[in-house]
Coordinates of C-alpha atoms in Angstrom, one line a residue:
X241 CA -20.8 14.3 -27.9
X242 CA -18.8 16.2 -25.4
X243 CA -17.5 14.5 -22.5
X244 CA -18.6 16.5 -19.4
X245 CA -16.2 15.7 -17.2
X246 CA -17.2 17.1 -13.8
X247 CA -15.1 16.4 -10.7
X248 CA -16.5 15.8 -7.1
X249 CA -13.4 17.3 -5.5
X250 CA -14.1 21.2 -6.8
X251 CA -15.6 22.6 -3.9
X252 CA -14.7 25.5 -1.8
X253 CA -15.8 24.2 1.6
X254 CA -15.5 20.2 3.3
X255 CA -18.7 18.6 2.6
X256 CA -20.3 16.9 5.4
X257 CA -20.1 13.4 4.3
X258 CA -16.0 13.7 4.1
X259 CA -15.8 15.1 7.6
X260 CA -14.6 12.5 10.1
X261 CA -15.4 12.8 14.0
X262 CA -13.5 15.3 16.0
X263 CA -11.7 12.2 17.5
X264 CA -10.9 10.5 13.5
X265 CA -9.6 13.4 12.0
X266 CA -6.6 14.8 11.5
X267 CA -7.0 18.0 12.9
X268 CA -4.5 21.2 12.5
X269 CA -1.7 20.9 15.2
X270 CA 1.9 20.4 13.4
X271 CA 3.3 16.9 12.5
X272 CA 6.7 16.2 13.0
X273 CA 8.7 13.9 9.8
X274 CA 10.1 10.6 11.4
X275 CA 13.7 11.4 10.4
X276 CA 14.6 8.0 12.5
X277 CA 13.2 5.9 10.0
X278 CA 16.1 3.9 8.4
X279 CA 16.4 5.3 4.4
X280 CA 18.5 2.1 3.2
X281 CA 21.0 2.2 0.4
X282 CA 20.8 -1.2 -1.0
X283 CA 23.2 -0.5 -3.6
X284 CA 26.1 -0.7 -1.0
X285 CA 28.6 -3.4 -0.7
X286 CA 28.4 -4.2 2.8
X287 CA 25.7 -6.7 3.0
X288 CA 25.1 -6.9 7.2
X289 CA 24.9 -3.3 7.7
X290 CA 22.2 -3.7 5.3
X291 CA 20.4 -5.8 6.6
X292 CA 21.0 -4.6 10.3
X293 CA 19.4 -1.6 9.1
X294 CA 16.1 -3.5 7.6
X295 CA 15.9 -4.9 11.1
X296 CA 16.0 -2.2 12.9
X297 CA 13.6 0.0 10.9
X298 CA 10.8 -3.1 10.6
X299 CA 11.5 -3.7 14.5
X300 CA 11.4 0.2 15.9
X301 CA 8.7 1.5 13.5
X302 CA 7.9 -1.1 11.1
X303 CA 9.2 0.9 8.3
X304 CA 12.0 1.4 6.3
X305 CA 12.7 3.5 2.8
X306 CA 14.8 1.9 0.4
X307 CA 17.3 3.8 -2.4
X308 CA 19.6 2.8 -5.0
X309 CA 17.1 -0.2 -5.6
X310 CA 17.8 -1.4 -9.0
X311 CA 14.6 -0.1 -10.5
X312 CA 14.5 2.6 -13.4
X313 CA 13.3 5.9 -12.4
X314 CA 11.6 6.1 -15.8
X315 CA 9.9 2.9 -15.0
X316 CA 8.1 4.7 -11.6
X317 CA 8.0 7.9 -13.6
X318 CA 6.0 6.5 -16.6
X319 CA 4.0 4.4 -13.7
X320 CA 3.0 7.3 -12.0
X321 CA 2.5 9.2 -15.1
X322 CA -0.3 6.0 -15.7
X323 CA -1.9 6.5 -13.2
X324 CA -2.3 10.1 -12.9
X325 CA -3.6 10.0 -16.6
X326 CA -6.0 7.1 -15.7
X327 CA -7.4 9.2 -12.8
X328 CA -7.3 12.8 -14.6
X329 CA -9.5 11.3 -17.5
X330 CA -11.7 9.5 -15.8
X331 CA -15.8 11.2 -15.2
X332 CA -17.8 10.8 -12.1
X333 CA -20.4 9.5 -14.4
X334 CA -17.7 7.0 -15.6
X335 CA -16.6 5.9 -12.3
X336 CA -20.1 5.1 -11.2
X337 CA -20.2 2.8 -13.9
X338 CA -17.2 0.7 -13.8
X339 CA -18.4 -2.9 -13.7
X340 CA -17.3 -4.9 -10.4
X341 CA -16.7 -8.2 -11.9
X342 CA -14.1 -6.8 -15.0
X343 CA -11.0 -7.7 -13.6
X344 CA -10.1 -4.6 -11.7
X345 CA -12.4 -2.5 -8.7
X346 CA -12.6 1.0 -8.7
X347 CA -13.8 3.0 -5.3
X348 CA -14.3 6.7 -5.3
X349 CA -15.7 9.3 -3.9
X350 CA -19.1 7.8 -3.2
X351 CA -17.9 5.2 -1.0
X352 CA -19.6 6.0 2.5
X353 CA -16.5 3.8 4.7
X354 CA -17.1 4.6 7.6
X355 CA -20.7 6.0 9.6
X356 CA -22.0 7.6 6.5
X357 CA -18.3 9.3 5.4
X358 CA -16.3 9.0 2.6
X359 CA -12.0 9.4 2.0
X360 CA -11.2 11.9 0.0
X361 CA -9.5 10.2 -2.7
X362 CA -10.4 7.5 -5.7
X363 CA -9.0 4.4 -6.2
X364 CA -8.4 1.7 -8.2
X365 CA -7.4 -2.2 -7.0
X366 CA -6.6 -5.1 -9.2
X367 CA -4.7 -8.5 -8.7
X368 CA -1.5 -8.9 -10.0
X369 CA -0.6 -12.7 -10.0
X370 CA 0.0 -14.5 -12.1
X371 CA 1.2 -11.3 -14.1
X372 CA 0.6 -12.5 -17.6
X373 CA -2.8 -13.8 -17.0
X374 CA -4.0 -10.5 -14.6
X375 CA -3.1 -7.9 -17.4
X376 CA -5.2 -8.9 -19.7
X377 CA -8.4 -7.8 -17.7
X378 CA -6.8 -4.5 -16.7
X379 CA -8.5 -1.2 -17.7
X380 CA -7.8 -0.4 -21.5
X381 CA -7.5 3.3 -21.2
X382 CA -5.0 5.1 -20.6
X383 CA -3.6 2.6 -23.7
X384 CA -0.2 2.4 -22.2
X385 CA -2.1 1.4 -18.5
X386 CA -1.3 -2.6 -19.2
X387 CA 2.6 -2.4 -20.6
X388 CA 3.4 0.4 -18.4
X389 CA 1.8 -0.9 -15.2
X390 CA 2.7 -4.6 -16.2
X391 CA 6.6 -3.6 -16.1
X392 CA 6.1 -2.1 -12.6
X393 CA 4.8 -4.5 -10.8
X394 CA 7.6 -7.5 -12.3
X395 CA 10.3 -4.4 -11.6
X396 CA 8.4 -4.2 -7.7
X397 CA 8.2 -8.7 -7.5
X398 CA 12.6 -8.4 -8.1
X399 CA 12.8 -5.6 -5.2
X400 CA 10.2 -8.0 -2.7
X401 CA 12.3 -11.1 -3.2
X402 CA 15.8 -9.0 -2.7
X403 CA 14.5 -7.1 0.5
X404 CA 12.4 -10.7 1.6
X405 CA 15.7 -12.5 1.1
X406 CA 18.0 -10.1 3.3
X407 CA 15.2 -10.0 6.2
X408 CA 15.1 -13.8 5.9
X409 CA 18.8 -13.5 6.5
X410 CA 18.8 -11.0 9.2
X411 CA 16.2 -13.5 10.9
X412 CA 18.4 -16.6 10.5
X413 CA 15.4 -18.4 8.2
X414 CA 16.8 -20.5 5.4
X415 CA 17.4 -18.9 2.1
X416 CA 14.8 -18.9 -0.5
X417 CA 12.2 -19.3 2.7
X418 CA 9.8 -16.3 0.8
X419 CA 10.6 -17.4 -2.9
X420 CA 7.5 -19.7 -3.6
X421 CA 5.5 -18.2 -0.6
X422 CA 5.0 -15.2 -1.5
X423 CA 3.7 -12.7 -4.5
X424 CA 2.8 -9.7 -5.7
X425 CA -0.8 -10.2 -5.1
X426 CA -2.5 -6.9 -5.3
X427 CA -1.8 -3.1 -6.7
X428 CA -3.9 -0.5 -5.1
X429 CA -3.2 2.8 -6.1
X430 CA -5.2 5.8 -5.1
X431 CA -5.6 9.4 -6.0
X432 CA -5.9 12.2 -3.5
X433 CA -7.1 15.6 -4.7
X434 CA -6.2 19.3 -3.2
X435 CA -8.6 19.1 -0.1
X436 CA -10.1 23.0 1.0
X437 CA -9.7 21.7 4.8
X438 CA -7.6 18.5 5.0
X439 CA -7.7 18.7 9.0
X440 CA -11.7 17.6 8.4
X441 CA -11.0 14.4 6.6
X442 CA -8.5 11.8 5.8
X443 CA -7.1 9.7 2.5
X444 CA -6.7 6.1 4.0
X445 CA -8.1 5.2 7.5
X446 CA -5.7 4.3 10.5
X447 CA -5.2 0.3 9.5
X448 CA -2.5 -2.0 9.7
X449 CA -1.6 -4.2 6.3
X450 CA -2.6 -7.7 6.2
X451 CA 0.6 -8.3 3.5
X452 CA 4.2 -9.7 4.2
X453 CA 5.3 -6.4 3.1
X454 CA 3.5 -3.4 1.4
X455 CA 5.8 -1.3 -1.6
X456 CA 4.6 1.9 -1.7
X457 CA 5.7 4.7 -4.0
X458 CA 4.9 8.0 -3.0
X459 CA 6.2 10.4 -5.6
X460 CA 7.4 14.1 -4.4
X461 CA 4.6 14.7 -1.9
X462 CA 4.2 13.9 1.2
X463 CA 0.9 11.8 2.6
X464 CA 1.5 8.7 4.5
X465 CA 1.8 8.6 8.4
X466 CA 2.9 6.4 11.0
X467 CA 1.9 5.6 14.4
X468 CA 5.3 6.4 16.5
X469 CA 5.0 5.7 20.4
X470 CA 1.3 6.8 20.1
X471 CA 1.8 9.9 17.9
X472 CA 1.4 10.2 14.9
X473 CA 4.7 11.1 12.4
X474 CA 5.3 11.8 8.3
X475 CA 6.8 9.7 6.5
X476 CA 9.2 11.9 4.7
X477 CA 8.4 11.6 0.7
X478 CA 12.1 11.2 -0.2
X479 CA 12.4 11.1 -4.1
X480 CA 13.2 7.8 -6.3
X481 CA 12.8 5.8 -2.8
X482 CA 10.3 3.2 -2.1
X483 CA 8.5 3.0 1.6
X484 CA 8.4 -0.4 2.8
X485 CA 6.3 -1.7 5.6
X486 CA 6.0 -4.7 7.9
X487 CA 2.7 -6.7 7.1
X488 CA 0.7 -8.1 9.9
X489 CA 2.2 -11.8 8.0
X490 CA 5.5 -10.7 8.5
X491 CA 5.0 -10.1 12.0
X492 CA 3.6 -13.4 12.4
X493 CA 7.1 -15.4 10.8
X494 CA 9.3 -13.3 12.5
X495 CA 7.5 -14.3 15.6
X496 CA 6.6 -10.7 16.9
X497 CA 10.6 -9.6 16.5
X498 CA 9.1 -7.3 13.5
X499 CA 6.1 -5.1 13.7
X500 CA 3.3 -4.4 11.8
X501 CA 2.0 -1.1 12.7
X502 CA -1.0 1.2 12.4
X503 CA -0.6 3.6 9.6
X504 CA -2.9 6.4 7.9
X505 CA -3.2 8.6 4.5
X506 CA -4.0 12.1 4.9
X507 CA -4.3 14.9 1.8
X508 CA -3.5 18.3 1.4
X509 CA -4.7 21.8 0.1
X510 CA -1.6 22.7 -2.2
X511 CA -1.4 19.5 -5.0
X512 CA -2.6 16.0 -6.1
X513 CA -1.0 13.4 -4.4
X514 CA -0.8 9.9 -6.1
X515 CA 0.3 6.8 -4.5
X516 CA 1.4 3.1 -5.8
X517 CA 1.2 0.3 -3.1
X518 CA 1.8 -3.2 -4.1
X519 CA 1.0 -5.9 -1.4
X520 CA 3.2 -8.6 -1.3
X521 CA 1.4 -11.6 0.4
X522 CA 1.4 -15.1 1.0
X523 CA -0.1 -17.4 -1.4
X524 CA -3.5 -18.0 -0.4
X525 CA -3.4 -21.5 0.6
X526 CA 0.0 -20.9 3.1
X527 CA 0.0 -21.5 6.3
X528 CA 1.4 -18.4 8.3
X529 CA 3.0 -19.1 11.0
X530 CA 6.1 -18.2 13.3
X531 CA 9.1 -19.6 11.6
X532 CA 10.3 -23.1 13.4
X533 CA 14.1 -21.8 13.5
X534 CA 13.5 -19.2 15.7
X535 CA 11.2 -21.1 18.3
X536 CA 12.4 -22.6 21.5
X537 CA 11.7 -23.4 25.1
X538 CA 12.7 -19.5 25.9
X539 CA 11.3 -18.6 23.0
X540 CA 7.9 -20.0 22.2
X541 CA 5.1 -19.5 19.4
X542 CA 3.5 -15.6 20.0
X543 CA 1.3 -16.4 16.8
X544 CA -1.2 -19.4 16.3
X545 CA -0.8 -21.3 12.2
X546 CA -3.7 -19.9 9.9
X547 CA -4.1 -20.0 6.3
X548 CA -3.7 -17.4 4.6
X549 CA -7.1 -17.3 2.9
X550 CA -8.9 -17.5 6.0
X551 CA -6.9 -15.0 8.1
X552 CA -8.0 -12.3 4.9
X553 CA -11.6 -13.7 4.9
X554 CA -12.0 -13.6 8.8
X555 CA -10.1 -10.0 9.0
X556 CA -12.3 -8.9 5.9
X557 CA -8.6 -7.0 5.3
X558 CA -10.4 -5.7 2.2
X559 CA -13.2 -4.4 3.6
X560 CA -16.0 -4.6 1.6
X561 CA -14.1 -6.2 -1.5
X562 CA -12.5 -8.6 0.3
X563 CA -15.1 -11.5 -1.3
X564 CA -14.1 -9.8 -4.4
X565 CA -10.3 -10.0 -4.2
X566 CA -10.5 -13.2 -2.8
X567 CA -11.8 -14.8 -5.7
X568 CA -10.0 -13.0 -8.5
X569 CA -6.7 -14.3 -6.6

């Protein structure tokens, strides 16, 4: 039988149930590129300009871009190549079927998130750790998706300790502090179609990241946006880089001297967009909380101790999967 593959993005107009309120949209007035956040050669020899630069971009806009990183660009070129394959191929009619309890959640179009409306984009979540164990209930087609995928996200754990490592540095916490606290807990990676009218509707809502520090590959294109001084900036798609953001966790250990901050996704009209974001997160039974070494009388706790588990549970960070992720991690 022929596969009908019909997609929910080929429209000439906005439907109603993607457009966002006049006051949650993205509207048409120009954007201007944040060229002051820090693109960081971490192939260079000199160690503390390194890192004064990872402090500087995670305390100023709670971002930073990363080059010269150690990973492959065939690894993030076959990735993305995944991904775009696993989205390309994949029905409406499929989609709707995708069981919730097989190891991996897929959210599409249909998802009302917010008063009835919808993101313009599909998506697909999974957990990641431990690797060896997660793979095996990840989606079978494209055929590659596992191996290819699989490689990525060990390439992604290397960068999060080396980047964890010099931060922990910068801070003044012991070494290996982030080693057995943290992993590469959860891929999401979404798909944003050519949009008609992309000032109607958005990718991602505003939200902040409830991770130590989120990965993010963009490719050549150009979607993500920060929150700068109450405006909102691009953040430029610079190729073979990875973006890095400050986690609301992060924030916490560093006792409020790094910032989490509220970020957004936002599609275009010209080309498909595809994104990777790896959350790198405590372990779920941690306790989060501002890091002894730099608390004193001058200086005292901003944050309160939680676990982990319940700071995700109580935040629903999520949304409505969060049950789900919960207990697949």
């Amino acid at each position: 039988m022929e596969k009908h593959n019909t997609k929910w993005f080929n429209v000439e107009c906005v439907p109603e149930c993607f457009t966002f309120p006049q006051e949650e949209r993205p509207g048409d007035a120009p954007i201007p590129i944040c060229t002051k956040i820090p693109v960081i050669d971490l192939g260079k020899s000199q160690k503390n300009e390194t890192i004064k630069q990872l402090l500087q971009g995670g305390q100023e806009f709670g971002f930073f871009q990363v080059i010269n990183h150690g990973i492959p660009e065939s690894v993030t070129a076959q990735t993305m190549s995944t991904f775009e394959e696993f989205f390309n191929n994949m029905t409406d009619e499929e989609k709707v079927n995708v069981p919730t309890r097989k190891g991996w959640i897929f959210t599409g179009s249909e998802e009302e998130v917010k008063n009835g409306v919808r993101l313009w984009r599909d998506n697909i979540k999974h957990p990641c750790h431990p690797l060896e164990k997660r793979m095996q209930s990840w989606p079978d087609i494209p055929a590659t998706y596992k191996e290819v995928v699989g490689r990525y996200v060990a390439e992604i754990r290397k960068l999060s300790l080396t980047i964890l490592e010099l931060i922990g540095q910068g801070l003044g916490i012991e070494s290996g502090y982030f080693d057995e606290q943290s992993e590469v807990q959860l891929l999401s990676a979404n798909n944003y179609p050519p949009c008609p009218d992309p000032s109607l509707t958005l990718g991602i809502l505003k939200h902040f990241d409830p991770s130590l520090i989120t990965i993010i590959y963009q490719g050549n294109v150009s979607g993500l946006q920060v929150l700068v001084d109450g405006k909102w900036m691009w953040v430029e798609a610079v190729p073979n880089a990875f973006v890095v953001n400050i986690g609301n966790q992060l924030e916490i250990i560093s006792n409020g001297m790094l910032r989490s901050v509220m970020h957004r996704a936002v599609t275009n009209s010209k080309e498909a967009r595809t994104s990777i974001a790896l959350f790198v997160n405590p372990t779920p039974n941690s306790i989060v909380e501002p890091a002894k070494v730099l608390l004193n009388d001058s200086s005292p706790p901003l944050y309160k101790s939680i676990l982990y588990k319940d700071f995700i549970n109580a935040s629903k960070a999520f949304g409505a999967h969060t049950d789900v992720i919960q207990n697949d991690t």
